[in-house]
mmCIF file of N, CA and C in Angstrom:
data_model
loop_
_atom_site.group_PDB
_atom_site.id
_atom_site.type_symbol
_atom_site.label_atom_id
_atom_site.label_comp_id
_atom_site.label_asym_id
_atom_site.label_seq_id
_atom_site.Cartn_x
_atom_site.Cartn_y
_atom_site.Cartn_z
ATOM 1 N N UNK A 1 0.883 -1.143 0.210
ATOM 2 C CA UNK A 1 0.130 0.554 0.340
ATOM 3 C C UNK A 1 0.692 1.318 0.010
ATOM 4 N N UNK A 2 0.594 2.371 -0.823
ATOM 5 C CA UNK A 2 1.298 3.399 -0.771
ATOM 6 C C UNK A 2 0.682 4.486 -0.276
ATOM 7 N N UNK A 3 1.790 5.275 0.422
ATOM 8 C CA UNK A 3 0.597 6.487 0.707
ATOM 9 C C UNK A 3 0.856 7.663 0.114
ATOM 10 N N UNK A 4 -0.226 7.707 -0.062
ATOM 11 C CA UNK A 4 -0.675 8.845 -1.167
ATOM 12 C C UNK A 4 -0.253 10.316 -0.794
ATOM 13 N N UNK A 5 0.148 10.758 0.492
ATOM 14 C CA UNK A 5 0.261 12.314 0.938
ATOM 15 C C UNK A 5 2.030 12.300 1.232
ATOM 16 N N UNK A 6 2.776 10.508 0.941
ATOM 17 C CA UNK A 6 4.122 10.759 0.771
ATOM 18 C C UNK A 6 5.130 11.858 0.197
ATOM 19 N N UNK A 7 4.770 12.093 -1.279
ATOM 20 C CA UNK A 7 5.552 12.921 -1.718
ATOM 21 C C UNK A 7 5.392 14.647 -1.163
ATOM 22 N N UNK A 8 4.466 14.978 -0.567
ATOM 23 C CA UNK A 8 3.758 16.097 0.439
ATOM 24 C C UNK A 8 4.620 15.994 1.645
ATOM 25 N N UNK A 9 4.616 15.343 1.907
ATOM 26 C CA UNK A 9 5.107 14.751 3.318
ATOM 27 C C UNK A 9 6.573 15.328 3.365
ATOM 28 N N UNK A 10 7.305 14.736 1.919
ATOM 29 C CA UNK A 10 8.605 14.704 1.622
ATOM 30 C C UNK A 10 9.043 16.231 1.782
ATOM 31 N N UNK A 11 8.214 16.951 0.651
ATOM 32 C CA UNK A 11 8.219 18.252 0.493
ATOM 33 C C UNK A 11 8.090 19.033 1.643
ATOM 34 N N UNK A 12 7.552 18.887 2.537
ATOM 35 C CA UNK A 12 7.301 19.350 3.848
ATOM 36 C C UNK A 12 8.473 19.380 4.933
ATOM 37 N N UNK A 13 9.288 18.245 4.601
ATOM 38 C CA UNK A 13 10.295 17.577 5.658
ATOM 39 C C UNK A 13 11.216 18.423 5.147
ATOM 40 N N UNK A 14 11.660 18.724 4.007
ATOM 41 C CA UNK A 14 12.429 19.060 3.043
ATOM 42 C C UNK A 14 12.945 20.491 3.634
ATOM 43 N N UNK A 15 11.432 21.222 3.454
ATOM 44 C CA UNK A 15 11.173 22.589 3.910
ATOM 45 C C UNK A 15 11.719 22.747 5.597
ATOM 46 N N UNK A 16 11.250 21.994 6.136
ATOM 47 C CA UNK A 16 11.563 22.153 7.928
ATOM 48 C C UNK A 16 12.964 21.530 7.650
ATOM 49 N N UNK A 17 13.578 21.168 7.272
ATOM 50 C CA UNK A 17 14.994 20.814 7.374
ATOM 51 C C UNK A 17 15.588 22.718 6.842
ATOM 52 N N UNK A 18 15.144 23.153 5.651
ATOM 53 C CA UNK A 18 15.582 24.098 5.939
ATOM 54 C C UNK A 18 15.658 25.511 6.412
ATOM 55 N N UNK A 19 13.976 25.205 6.732
ATOM 56 C CA UNK A 19 14.042 26.815 7.928
ATOM 57 C C UNK A 19 14.777 26.476 8.890
ATOM 58 N N UNK A 20 14.801 25.235 9.412
ATOM 59 C CA UNK A 20 15.613 25.203 10.745
ATOM 60 C C UNK A 20 17.831 25.519 10.957
ATOM 61 N N UNK A 21 17.492 24.905 9.244
ATOM 62 C CA UNK A 21 19.146 25.437 9.146
ATOM 63 C C UNK A 21 19.481 27.282 9.326
ATOM 64 N N UNK A 22 18.199 27.583 8.125
ATOM 65 C CA UNK A 22 18.365 29.137 8.261
ATOM 66 C C UNK A 22 17.721 29.711 9.732
ATOM 67 N N UNK A 23 17.239 29.160 10.343
ATOM 68 C CA UNK A 23 17.270 29.515 11.907
ATOM 69 C C UNK A 23 18.568 29.339 12.708
ATOM 70 N N UNK A 24 19.333 28.647 12.541
ATOM 71 C CA UNK A 24 20.322 28.328 13.543
ATOM 72 C C UNK A 24 21.127 29.303 12.555
ATOM 73 N N UNK A 25 21.273 29.498 11.226
ATOM 74 C CA UNK A 25 22.577 30.263 11.046
ATOM 75 C C UNK A 25 22.222 31.623 11.611
ATOM 76 N N UNK A 26 20.680 32.246 11.559
ATOM 77 C CA UNK A 26 20.326 33.609 12.066
ATOM 78 C C UNK A 26 21.127 33.691 13.617
ATOM 79 N N UNK A 27 20.338 32.239 14.445
ATOM 80 C CA UNK A 27 20.857 32.587 15.708
ATOM 81 C C UNK A 27 22.113 33.090 15.724
ATOM 82 N N UNK A 28 23.287 32.056 15.085
ATOM 83 C CA UNK A 28 24.559 32.050 15.370
ATOM 84 C C UNK A 28 24.786 33.871 14.917
ATOM 85 N N UNK A 29 24.521 34.374 13.843
ATOM 86 C CA UNK A 29 25.065 35.609 13.519
ATOM 87 C C UNK A 29 24.502 36.812 14.288
ATOM 88 N N UNK A 30 23.043 36.203 14.939
ATOM 89 C CA UNK A 30 22.751 37.176 16.163
ATOM 90 C C UNK A 30 23.312 37.098 17.418
ATOM 91 N N UNK A 31 24.286 35.939 17.836
ATOM 92 C CA UNK A 31 25.328 35.706 18.811
ATOM 93 C C UNK A 31 26.320 36.523 18.367
ATOM 94 N N UNK A 32 26.699 36.292 17.397
ATOM 95 C CA UNK A 32 28.443 37.067 17.298
ATOM 96 C C UNK A 32 28.320 38.148 17.609
ATOM 97 N N UNK A 33 26.719 38.596 17.411
ATOM 98 C CA UNK A 33 27.175 40.293 17.203
ATOM 99 C C UNK A 33 26.660 40.871 18.613
ATOM 100 N N UNK A 34 26.045 40.160 19.448
ATOM 101 C CA UNK A 34 25.940 40.153 20.899
ATOM 102 C C UNK A 34 27.037 40.428 21.688
ATOM 103 N N UNK A 35 27.887 39.069 20.814
ATOM 104 C CA UNK A 35 29.318 39.358 21.612
ATOM 105 C C UNK A 35 30.446 40.390 21.418
ATOM 106 N N UNK A 36 30.101 40.978 20.050
ATOM 107 C CA UNK A 36 31.043 41.761 19.260
ATOM 108 C C UNK A 36 30.596 42.905 19.997
ATOM 109 N N UNK A 37 29.598 43.358 20.274
ATOM 110 C CA UNK A 37 29.119 44.795 20.393
ATOM 111 C C UNK A 37 28.418 44.667 22.128
ATOM 112 N N UNK A 38 28.946 43.669 23.155
ATOM 113 C CA UNK A 38 28.929 43.761 24.632
ATOM 114 C C UNK A 38 30.658 43.917 24.950
ATOM 115 N N UNK A 39 31.285 44.070 24.132
ATOM 116 C CA UNK A 39 32.373 44.750 24.473
ATOM 117 C C UNK A 39 33.146 45.944 24.817
ATOM 118 N N UNK A 40 33.749 46.158 25.576
ATOM 119 C CA UNK A 40 34.122 47.403 26.052
ATOM 120 C C UNK A 40 34.925 48.522 24.469
ATOM 121 N N UNK A 41 34.700 49.572 24.741
ATOM 122 C CA UNK A 41 35.395 50.309 23.054
ATOM 123 C C UNK A 41 33.956 49.961 21.921
ATOM 124 N N UNK A 42 33.270 48.951 21.996
ATOM 125 C CA UNK A 42 32.438 48.555 20.290
ATOM 126 C C UNK A 42 31.570 49.369 20.300
ATOM 127 N N UNK A 43 31.805 49.778 18.652
ATOM 128 C CA UNK A 43 30.945 51.233 18.383
ATOM 129 C C UNK A 43 30.077 50.543 17.282
ATOM 130 N N UNK A 44 28.852 51.215 17.404
ATOM 131 C CA UNK A 44 27.670 50.272 16.292
ATOM 132 C C UNK A 44 27.356 51.574 15.447
ATOM 133 N N UNK A 45 27.582 51.721 13.975
ATOM 134 C CA UNK A 45 27.548 52.582 13.184
ATOM 135 C C UNK A 45 25.719 52.280 12.850
ATOM 136 N N UNK A 46 24.927 53.219 12.683
ATOM 137 C CA UNK A 46 23.366 53.455 12.175
ATOM 138 C C UNK A 46 23.173 54.212 11.280
ATOM 139 N N UNK A 47 24.230 54.624 10.555
ATOM 140 C CA UNK A 47 24.327 55.798 9.587
ATOM 141 C C UNK A 47 24.088 54.636 8.304
ATOM 142 N N UNK A 48 23.616 55.529 7.100
ATOM 143 C CA UNK A 48 23.588 54.875 5.933
ATOM 144 C C UNK A 48 23.928 56.202 4.959
ATOM 145 N N UNK A 49 24.211 55.850 3.586
ATOM 146 C CA UNK A 49 24.515 56.537 2.420
ATOM 147 C C UNK A 49 23.268 56.853 1.440
ATOM 148 N N UNK A 50 23.222 57.977 0.955
ATOM 149 C CA UNK A 50 22.478 58.215 0.024
ATOM 150 C C UNK A 50 23.104 58.623 -1.511
ATOM 151 N N UNK A 51 22.450 57.566 -2.108
ATOM 152 C CA UNK A 51 23.704 57.585 -3.899
ATOM 153 C C UNK A 51 22.657 58.088 -4.463
ATOM 154 N N UNK A 52 23.203 59.270 -5.270
ATOM 155 C CA UNK A 52 22.347 60.177 -6.348
ATOM 156 C C UNK A 52 23.032 59.966 -7.741
ATOM 157 N N UNK A 53 22.386 59.553 -8.646
ATOM 158 C CA UNK A 53 23.107 59.314 -9.866
ATOM 159 C C UNK A 53 22.566 60.396 -11.210
ATOM 160 N N UNK A 54 22.845 60.424 -11.603
ATOM 161 C CA UNK A 54 22.785 61.265 -12.505
ATOM 162 C C UNK A 54 22.848 60.453 -13.746
ATOM 163 N N UNK A 55 21.368 60.436 -14.530
ATOM 164 C CA UNK A 55 20.735 59.631 -15.102
ATOM 165 C C UNK A 55 20.729 60.720 -17.052
ATOM 166 N N UNK A 56 21.202 62.268 -16.537
ATOM 167 C CA UNK A 56 21.047 62.697 -17.739
ATOM 168 C C UNK A 56 22.253 62.100 -18.805
ATOM 169 N N UNK A 57 23.087 61.634 -18.635
ATOM 170 C CA UNK A 57 24.321 61.284 -19.656
ATOM 171 C C UNK A 57 24.022 60.050 -19.677
ATOM 172 N N UNK A 58 22.765 59.372 -20.622
ATOM 173 C CA UNK A 58 22.554 57.994 -20.960
ATOM 174 C C UNK A 58 23.598 57.579 -22.041
ATOM 175 N N UNK A 59 24.524 58.139 -22.309
ATOM 176 C CA UNK A 59 25.715 57.658 -23.131
ATOM 177 C C UNK A 59 26.365 56.644 -22.059
ATOM 178 N N UNK A 60 26.735 57.478 -20.870
ATOM 179 C CA UNK A 60 27.677 56.271 -20.297
ATOM 180 C C UNK A 60 27.204 55.201 -19.829
ATOM 181 N N UNK A 61 25.398 54.855 -19.805
ATOM 182 C CA UNK A 61 25.017 53.799 -19.395
ATOM 183 C C UNK A 61 24.795 52.389 -19.946
ATOM 184 N N UNK A 62 24.934 51.050 -19.325
ATOM 185 C CA UNK A 62 25.085 49.824 -20.123
ATOM 186 C C UNK A 62 23.769 49.957 -21.125
ATOM 187 N N UNK A 63 23.763 48.918 -21.946
ATOM 188 C CA UNK A 63 23.030 49.318 -22.932
ATOM 189 C C UNK A 63 21.547 48.723 -22.732
ATOM 190 N N UNK A 64 21.335 47.914 -21.836
ATOM 191 C CA UNK A 64 20.010 47.730 -21.329
ATOM 192 C C UNK A 64 19.253 48.836 -20.823
ATOM 193 N N UNK A 65 20.220 49.378 -19.826
ATOM 194 C CA UNK A 65 19.322 50.427 -19.527
ATOM 195 C C UNK A 65 19.331 51.673 -20.487
ATOM 196 N N UNK A 66 19.870 51.845 -21.184
ATOM 197 C CA UNK A 66 19.369 52.950 -21.985
ATOM 198 C C UNK A 66 18.440 52.483 -22.928
ATOM 199 N N UNK A 67 17.815 51.302 -23.271
ATOM 200 C CA UNK A 67 16.739 50.899 -23.262
ATOM 201 C C UNK A 67 15.913 51.321 -22.764
ATOM 202 N N UNK A 68 15.834 50.837 -21.591
ATOM 203 C CA UNK A 68 14.913 50.932 -20.662
ATOM 204 C C UNK A 68 14.180 52.576 -20.522
ATOM 205 N N UNK A 69 15.360 53.392 -20.667
ATOM 206 C CA UNK A 69 14.839 54.574 -20.810
ATOM 207 C C UNK A 69 14.297 55.193 -21.944
ATOM 208 N N UNK A 70 14.632 54.821 -22.903
ATOM 209 C CA UNK A 70 14.063 54.977 -24.022
ATOM 210 C C UNK A 70 12.386 54.752 -24.240
ATOM 211 N N UNK A 71 11.765 53.935 -23.560
ATOM 212 C CA UNK A 71 10.418 53.665 -23.703
ATOM 213 C C UNK A 71 10.080 54.605 -22.603
#
């Protein structure tokens, strides 16, 4: 007798394994960040940068971007 849900259960099991691996990796990264920033003289920079690009010079753009701007 064959289980009609075997394919679905296999997919579910594979996804659960992937989610477990992802969650373990995220946990490791967060723990290392906590250790890094709990030391004395640790600094955390929450700054960001804004890049402004001049799109008026279309000759310097790659070909696919030039075709997008023509539309």
